[in-house]
PDB file of C-alpha atoms and ligand atoms in Angstrom:
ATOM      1  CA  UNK A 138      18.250  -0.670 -14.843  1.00  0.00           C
ATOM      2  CA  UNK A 139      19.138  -4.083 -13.199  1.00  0.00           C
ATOM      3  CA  UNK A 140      22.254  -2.523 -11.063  1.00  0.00           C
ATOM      4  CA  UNK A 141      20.052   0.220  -9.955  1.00  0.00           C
ATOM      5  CA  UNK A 142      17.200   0.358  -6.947  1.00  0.00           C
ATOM      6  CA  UNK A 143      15.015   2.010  -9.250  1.00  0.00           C
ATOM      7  CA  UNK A 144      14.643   3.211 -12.756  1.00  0.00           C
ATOM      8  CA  UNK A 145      17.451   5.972 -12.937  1.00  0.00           C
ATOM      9  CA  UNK A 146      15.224   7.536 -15.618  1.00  0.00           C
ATOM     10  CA  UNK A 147      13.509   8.928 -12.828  1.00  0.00           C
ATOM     11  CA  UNK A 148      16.012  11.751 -11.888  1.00  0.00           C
ATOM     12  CA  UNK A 149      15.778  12.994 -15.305  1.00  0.00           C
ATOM     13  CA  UNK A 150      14.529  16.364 -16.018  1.00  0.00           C
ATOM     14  CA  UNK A 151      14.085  17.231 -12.406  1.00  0.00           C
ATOM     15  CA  UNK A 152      15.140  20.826 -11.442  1.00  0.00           C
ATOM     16  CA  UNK A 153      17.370  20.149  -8.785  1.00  0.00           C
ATOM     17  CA  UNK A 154      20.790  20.965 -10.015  1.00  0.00           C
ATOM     18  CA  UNK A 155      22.565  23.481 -11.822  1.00  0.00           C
ATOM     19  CA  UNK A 156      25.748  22.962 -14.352  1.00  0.00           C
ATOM     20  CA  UNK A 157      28.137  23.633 -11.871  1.00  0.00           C
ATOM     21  CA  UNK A 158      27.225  20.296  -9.699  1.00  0.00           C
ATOM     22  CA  UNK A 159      30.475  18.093  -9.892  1.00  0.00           C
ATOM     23  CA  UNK A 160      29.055  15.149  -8.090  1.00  0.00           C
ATOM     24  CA  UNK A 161      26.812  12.395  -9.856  1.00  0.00           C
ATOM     25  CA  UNK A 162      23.341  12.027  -8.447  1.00  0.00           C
ATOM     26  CA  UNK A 163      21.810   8.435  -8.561  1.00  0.00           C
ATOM     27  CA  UNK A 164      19.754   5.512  -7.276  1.00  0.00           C
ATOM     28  CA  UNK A 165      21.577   3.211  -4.905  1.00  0.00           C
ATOM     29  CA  UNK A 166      23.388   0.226  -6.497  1.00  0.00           C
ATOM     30  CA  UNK A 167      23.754  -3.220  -5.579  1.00  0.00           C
ATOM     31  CA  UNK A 168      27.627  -2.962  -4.741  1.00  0.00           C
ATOM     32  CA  UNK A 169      27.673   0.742  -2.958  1.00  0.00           C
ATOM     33  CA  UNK A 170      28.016  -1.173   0.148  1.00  0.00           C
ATOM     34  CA  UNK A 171      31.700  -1.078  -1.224  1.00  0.00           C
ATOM     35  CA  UNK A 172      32.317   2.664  -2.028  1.00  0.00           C
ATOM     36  CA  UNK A 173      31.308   3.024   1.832  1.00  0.00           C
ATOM     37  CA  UNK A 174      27.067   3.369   2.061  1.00  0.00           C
ATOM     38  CA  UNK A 175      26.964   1.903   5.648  1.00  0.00           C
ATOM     39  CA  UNK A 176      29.745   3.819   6.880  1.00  0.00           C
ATOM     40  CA  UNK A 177      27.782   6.814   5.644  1.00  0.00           C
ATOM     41  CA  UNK A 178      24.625   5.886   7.050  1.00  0.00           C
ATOM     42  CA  UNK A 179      26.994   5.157  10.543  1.00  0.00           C
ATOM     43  CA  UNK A 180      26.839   9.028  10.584  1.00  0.00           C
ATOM     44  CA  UNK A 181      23.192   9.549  11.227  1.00  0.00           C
ATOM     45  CA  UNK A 182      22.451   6.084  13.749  1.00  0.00           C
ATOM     46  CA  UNK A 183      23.565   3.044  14.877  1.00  0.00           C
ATOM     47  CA  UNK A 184      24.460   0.321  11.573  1.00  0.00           C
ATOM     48  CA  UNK A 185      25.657  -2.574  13.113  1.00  0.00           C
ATOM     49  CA  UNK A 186      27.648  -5.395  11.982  1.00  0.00           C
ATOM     50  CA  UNK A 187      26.274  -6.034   8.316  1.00  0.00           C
ATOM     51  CA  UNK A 188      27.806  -8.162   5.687  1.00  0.00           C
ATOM     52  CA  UNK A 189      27.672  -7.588   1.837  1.00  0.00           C
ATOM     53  CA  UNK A 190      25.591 -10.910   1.629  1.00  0.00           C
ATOM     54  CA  UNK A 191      22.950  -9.188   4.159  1.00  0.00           C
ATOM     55  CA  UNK A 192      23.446  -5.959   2.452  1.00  0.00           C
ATOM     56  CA  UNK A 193      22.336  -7.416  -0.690  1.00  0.00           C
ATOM     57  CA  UNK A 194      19.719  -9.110   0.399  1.00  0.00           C
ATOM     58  CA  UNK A 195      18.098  -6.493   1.406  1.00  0.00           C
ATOM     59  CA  UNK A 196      18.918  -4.557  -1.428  1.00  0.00           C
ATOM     60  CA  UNK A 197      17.034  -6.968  -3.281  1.00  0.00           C
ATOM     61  CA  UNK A 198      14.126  -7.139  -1.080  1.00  0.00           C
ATOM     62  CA  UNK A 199      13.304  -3.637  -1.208  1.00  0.00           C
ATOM     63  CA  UNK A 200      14.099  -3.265  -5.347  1.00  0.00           C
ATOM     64  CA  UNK A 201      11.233  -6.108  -5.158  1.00  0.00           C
ATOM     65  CA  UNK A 202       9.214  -4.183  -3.335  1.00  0.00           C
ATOM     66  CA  UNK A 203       9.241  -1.757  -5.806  1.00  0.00           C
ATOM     67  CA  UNK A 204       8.370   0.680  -2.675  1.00  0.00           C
ATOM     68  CA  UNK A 205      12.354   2.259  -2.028  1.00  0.00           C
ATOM     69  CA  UNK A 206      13.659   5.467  -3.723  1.00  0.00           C
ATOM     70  CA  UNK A 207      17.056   5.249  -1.974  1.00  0.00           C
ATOM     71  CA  UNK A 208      19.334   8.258  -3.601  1.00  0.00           C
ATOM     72  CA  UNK A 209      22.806   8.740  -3.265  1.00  0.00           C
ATOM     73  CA  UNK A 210      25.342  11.551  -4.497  1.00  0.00           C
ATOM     74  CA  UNK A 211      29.020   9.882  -4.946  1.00  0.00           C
ATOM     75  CA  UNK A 212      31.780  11.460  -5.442  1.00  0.00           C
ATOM     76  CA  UNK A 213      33.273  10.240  -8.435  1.00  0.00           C
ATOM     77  CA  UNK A 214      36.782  11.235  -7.395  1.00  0.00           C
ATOM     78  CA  UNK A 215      36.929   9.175  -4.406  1.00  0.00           C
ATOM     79  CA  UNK A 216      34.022   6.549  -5.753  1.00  0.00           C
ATOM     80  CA  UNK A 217      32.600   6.857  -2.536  1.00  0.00           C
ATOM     81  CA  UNK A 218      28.948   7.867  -1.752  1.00  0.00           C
ATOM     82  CA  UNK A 219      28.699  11.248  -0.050  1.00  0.00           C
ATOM     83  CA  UNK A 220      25.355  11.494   1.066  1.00  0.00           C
ATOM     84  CA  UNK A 221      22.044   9.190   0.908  1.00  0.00           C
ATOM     85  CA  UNK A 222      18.199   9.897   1.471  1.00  0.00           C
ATOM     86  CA  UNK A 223      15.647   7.196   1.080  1.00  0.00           C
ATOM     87  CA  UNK A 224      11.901   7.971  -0.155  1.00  0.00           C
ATOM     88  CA  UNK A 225       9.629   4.585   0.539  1.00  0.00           C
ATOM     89  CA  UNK A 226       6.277   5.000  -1.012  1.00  0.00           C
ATOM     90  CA  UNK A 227       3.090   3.153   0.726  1.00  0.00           C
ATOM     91  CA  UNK A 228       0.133   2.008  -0.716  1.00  0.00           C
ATOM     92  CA  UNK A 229      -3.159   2.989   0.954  1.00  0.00           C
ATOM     93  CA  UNK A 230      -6.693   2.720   0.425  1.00  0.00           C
ATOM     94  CA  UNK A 231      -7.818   6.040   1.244  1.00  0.00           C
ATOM     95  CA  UNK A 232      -7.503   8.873  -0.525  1.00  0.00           C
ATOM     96  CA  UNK A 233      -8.605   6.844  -3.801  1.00  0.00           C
ATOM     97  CA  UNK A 234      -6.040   4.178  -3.013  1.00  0.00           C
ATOM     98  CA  UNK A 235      -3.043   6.560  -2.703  1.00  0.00           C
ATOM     99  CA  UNK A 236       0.387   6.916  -2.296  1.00  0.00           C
ATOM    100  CA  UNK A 237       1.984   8.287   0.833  1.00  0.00           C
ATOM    101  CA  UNK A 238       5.603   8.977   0.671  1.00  0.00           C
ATOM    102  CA  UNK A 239       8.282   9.261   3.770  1.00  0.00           C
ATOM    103  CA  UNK A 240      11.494  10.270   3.667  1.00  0.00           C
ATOM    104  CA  UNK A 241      14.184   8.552   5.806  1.00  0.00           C
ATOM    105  CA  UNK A 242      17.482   7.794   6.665  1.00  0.00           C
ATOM    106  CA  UNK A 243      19.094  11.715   5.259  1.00  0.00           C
ATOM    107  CA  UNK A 244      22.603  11.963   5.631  1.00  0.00           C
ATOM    108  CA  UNK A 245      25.451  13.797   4.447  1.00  0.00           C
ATOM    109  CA  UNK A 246      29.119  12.846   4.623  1.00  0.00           C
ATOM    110  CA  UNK A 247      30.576  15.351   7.756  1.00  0.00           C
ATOM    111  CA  UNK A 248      33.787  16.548   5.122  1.00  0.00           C
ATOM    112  CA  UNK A 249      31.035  17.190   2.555  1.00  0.00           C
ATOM    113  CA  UNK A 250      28.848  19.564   4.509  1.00  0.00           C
ATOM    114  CA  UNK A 251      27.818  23.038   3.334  1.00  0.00           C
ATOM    115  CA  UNK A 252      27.668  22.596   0.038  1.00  0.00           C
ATOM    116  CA  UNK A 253      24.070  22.221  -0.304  1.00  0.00           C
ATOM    117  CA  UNK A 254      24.060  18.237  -1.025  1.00  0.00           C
ATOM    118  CA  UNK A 255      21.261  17.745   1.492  1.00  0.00           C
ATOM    119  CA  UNK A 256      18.941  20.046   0.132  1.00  0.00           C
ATOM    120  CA  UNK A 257      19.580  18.473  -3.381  1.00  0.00           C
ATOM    121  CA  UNK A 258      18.757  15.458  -2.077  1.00  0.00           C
ATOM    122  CA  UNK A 259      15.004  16.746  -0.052  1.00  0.00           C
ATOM    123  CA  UNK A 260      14.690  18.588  -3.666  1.00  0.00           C
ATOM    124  CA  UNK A 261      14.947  15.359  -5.655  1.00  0.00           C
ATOM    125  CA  UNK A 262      13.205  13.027  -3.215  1.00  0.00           C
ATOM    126  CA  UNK A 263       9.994  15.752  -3.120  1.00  0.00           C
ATOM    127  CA  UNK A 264       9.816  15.815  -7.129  1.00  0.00           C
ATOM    128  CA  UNK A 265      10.097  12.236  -6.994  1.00  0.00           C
ATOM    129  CA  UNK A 266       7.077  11.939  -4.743  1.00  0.00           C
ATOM    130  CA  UNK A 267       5.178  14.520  -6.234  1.00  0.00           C
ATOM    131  CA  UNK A 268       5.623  12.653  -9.697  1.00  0.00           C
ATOM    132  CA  UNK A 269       4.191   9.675  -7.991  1.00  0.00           C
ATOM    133  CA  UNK A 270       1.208  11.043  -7.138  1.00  0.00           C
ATOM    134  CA  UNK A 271       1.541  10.809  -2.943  1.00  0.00           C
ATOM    135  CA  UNK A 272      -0.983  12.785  -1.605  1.00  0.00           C
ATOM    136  CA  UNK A 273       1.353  13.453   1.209  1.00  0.00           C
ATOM    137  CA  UNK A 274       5.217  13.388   2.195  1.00  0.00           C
ATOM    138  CA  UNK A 275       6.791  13.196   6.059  1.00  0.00           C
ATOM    139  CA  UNK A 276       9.489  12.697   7.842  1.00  0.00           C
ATOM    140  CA  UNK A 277      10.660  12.974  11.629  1.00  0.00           C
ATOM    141  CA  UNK A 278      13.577  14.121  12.418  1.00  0.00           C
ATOM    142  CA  UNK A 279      15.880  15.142  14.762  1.00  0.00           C
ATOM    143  CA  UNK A 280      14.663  18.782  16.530  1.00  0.00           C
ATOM    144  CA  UNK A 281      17.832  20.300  15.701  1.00  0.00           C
ATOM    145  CA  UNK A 282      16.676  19.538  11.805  1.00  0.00           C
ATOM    146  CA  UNK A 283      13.667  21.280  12.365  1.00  0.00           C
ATOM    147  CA  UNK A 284      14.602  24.319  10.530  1.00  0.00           C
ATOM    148  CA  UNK A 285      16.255  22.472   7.760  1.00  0.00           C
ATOM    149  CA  UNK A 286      13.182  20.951   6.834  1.00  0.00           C
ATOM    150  CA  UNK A 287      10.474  23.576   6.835  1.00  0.00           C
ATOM    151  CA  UNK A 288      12.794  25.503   4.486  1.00  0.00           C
ATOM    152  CA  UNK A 289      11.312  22.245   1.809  1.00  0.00           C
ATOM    153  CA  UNK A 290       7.669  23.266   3.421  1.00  0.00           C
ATOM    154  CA  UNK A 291       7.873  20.196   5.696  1.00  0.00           C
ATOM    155  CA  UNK A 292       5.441  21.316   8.520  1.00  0.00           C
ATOM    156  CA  UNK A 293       3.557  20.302  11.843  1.00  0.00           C
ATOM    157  CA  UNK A 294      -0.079  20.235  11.123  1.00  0.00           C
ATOM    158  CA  UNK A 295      -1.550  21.604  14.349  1.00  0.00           C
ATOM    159  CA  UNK A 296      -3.503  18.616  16.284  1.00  0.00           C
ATOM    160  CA  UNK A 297      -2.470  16.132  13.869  1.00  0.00           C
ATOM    161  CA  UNK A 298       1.479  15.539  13.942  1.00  0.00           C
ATOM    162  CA  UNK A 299       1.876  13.394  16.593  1.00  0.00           C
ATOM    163  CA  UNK A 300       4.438  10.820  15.948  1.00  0.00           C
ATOM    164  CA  UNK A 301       4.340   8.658  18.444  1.00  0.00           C
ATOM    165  CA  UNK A 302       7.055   5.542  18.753  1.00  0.00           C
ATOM    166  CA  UNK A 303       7.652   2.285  20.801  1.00  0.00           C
ATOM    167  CA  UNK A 304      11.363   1.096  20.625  1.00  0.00           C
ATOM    168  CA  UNK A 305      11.539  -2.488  20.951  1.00  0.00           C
ATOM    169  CA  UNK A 306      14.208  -4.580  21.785  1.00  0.00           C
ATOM    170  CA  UNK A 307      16.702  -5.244  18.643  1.00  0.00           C
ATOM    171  CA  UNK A 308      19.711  -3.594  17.608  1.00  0.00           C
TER     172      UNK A 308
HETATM  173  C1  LIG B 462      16.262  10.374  11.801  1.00  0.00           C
HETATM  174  C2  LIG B 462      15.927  10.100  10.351  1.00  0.00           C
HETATM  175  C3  LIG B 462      15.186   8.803  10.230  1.00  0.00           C
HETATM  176  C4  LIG B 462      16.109   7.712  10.763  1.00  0.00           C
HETATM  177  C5  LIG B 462      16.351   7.978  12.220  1.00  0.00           C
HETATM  178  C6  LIG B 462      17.296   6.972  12.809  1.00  0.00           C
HETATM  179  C7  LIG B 462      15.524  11.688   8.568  1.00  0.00           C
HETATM  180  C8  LIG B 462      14.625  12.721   7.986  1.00  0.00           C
HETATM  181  N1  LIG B 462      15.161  11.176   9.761  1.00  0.00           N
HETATM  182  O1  LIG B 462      15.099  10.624  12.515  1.00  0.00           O
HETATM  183  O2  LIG B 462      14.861   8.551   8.885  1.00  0.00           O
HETATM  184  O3  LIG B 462      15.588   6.432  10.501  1.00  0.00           O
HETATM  185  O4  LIG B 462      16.960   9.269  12.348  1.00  0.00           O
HETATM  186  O5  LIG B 462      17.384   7.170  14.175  1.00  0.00           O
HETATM  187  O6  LIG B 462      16.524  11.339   7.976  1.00  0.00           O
HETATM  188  P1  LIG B 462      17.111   5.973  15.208  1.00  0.00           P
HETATM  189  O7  LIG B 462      18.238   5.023  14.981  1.00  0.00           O
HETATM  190  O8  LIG B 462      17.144   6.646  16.508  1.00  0.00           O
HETATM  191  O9  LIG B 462      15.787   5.380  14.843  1.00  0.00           O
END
């Protein structure tokens, strides 16, 4: 458990993936920013200039937290991670003091595309929420992704989907 975000126990028995799957499906680990996590995540936005010292430090803060469901697939072969999705769980008070889940950060290695490792990922991270208990999963996204997404169910809800956003000044 202690090299892992979360309790790998987690991604047991969930019906994501046949026999056939030659990758390894996991929570992140402390020292993935080695088999190349940030130059994954480079793919989808902007990463910066982060250290392994930051790296881990915020890989600590959020294992803390108890809150992150990061999820990578890694390509044993290479030992490099081949696609990531993160599901962050917040606490409310509503709803009987429930959980609302968002999924984030979704990316897929460009030589690894079209083989399905995306929706793997949406798969796992939507179990994983529903086993929670969130009374409700979102995500933005890209428009182009639109598509992609309602094939999981994601949805607008008529009237009440605006996500609205301020950018402020910080890399
Ligand atoms: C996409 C991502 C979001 C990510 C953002 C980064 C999904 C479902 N959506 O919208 O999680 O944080 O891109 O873009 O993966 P930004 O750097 O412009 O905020």
């Amino acid at each position: 458990m202690e090299k892992y975000l979360y309790d790998s126990n987690l991604l047991k028995n969930l019906a994501i993936k046949n026999d056939q799957f030659k990758y390894t499906i996991r929570p992140l680990m402390v020292d993935d920013f080695e088999r190349g996590h940030l130059q994954l995540l480079s793919q989808l936005t902007k990463v910066g200039n982060v250290s392994d010292e930051s790296y881990r430090a915020q890989f600590e803060r959020m294992k803390k937290s108890g809150q992150y469901y990061v999820t990578v697939i890694v390509d044993e072969e290479t030992d490099r991670l081949i696609a990531s999705a993160t599901l962050f769980t917040e606490y409310k008070f509503i709803h009987n003091c429930a959980k609302r889940g968002r999924i984030e950060d979704v990316i897929v290695d460009k030589e690894y595309r079209g083989q399905r490792l995306g929706n793997i990922l949406i798969d796992t991270l939507k179990q994983l929420a529903q086993n929670m208990e969130c009374y409700k999963l979102t995500l933005d996204c890209n428009d182009d992704m639109i598509p992609f997404y309602n094939k999981f169910s994601f949805q607008y809800e008529p009237g009440r989907s605006n996500l609205m956003t301020i950018r402020f000044n910080y890399d």
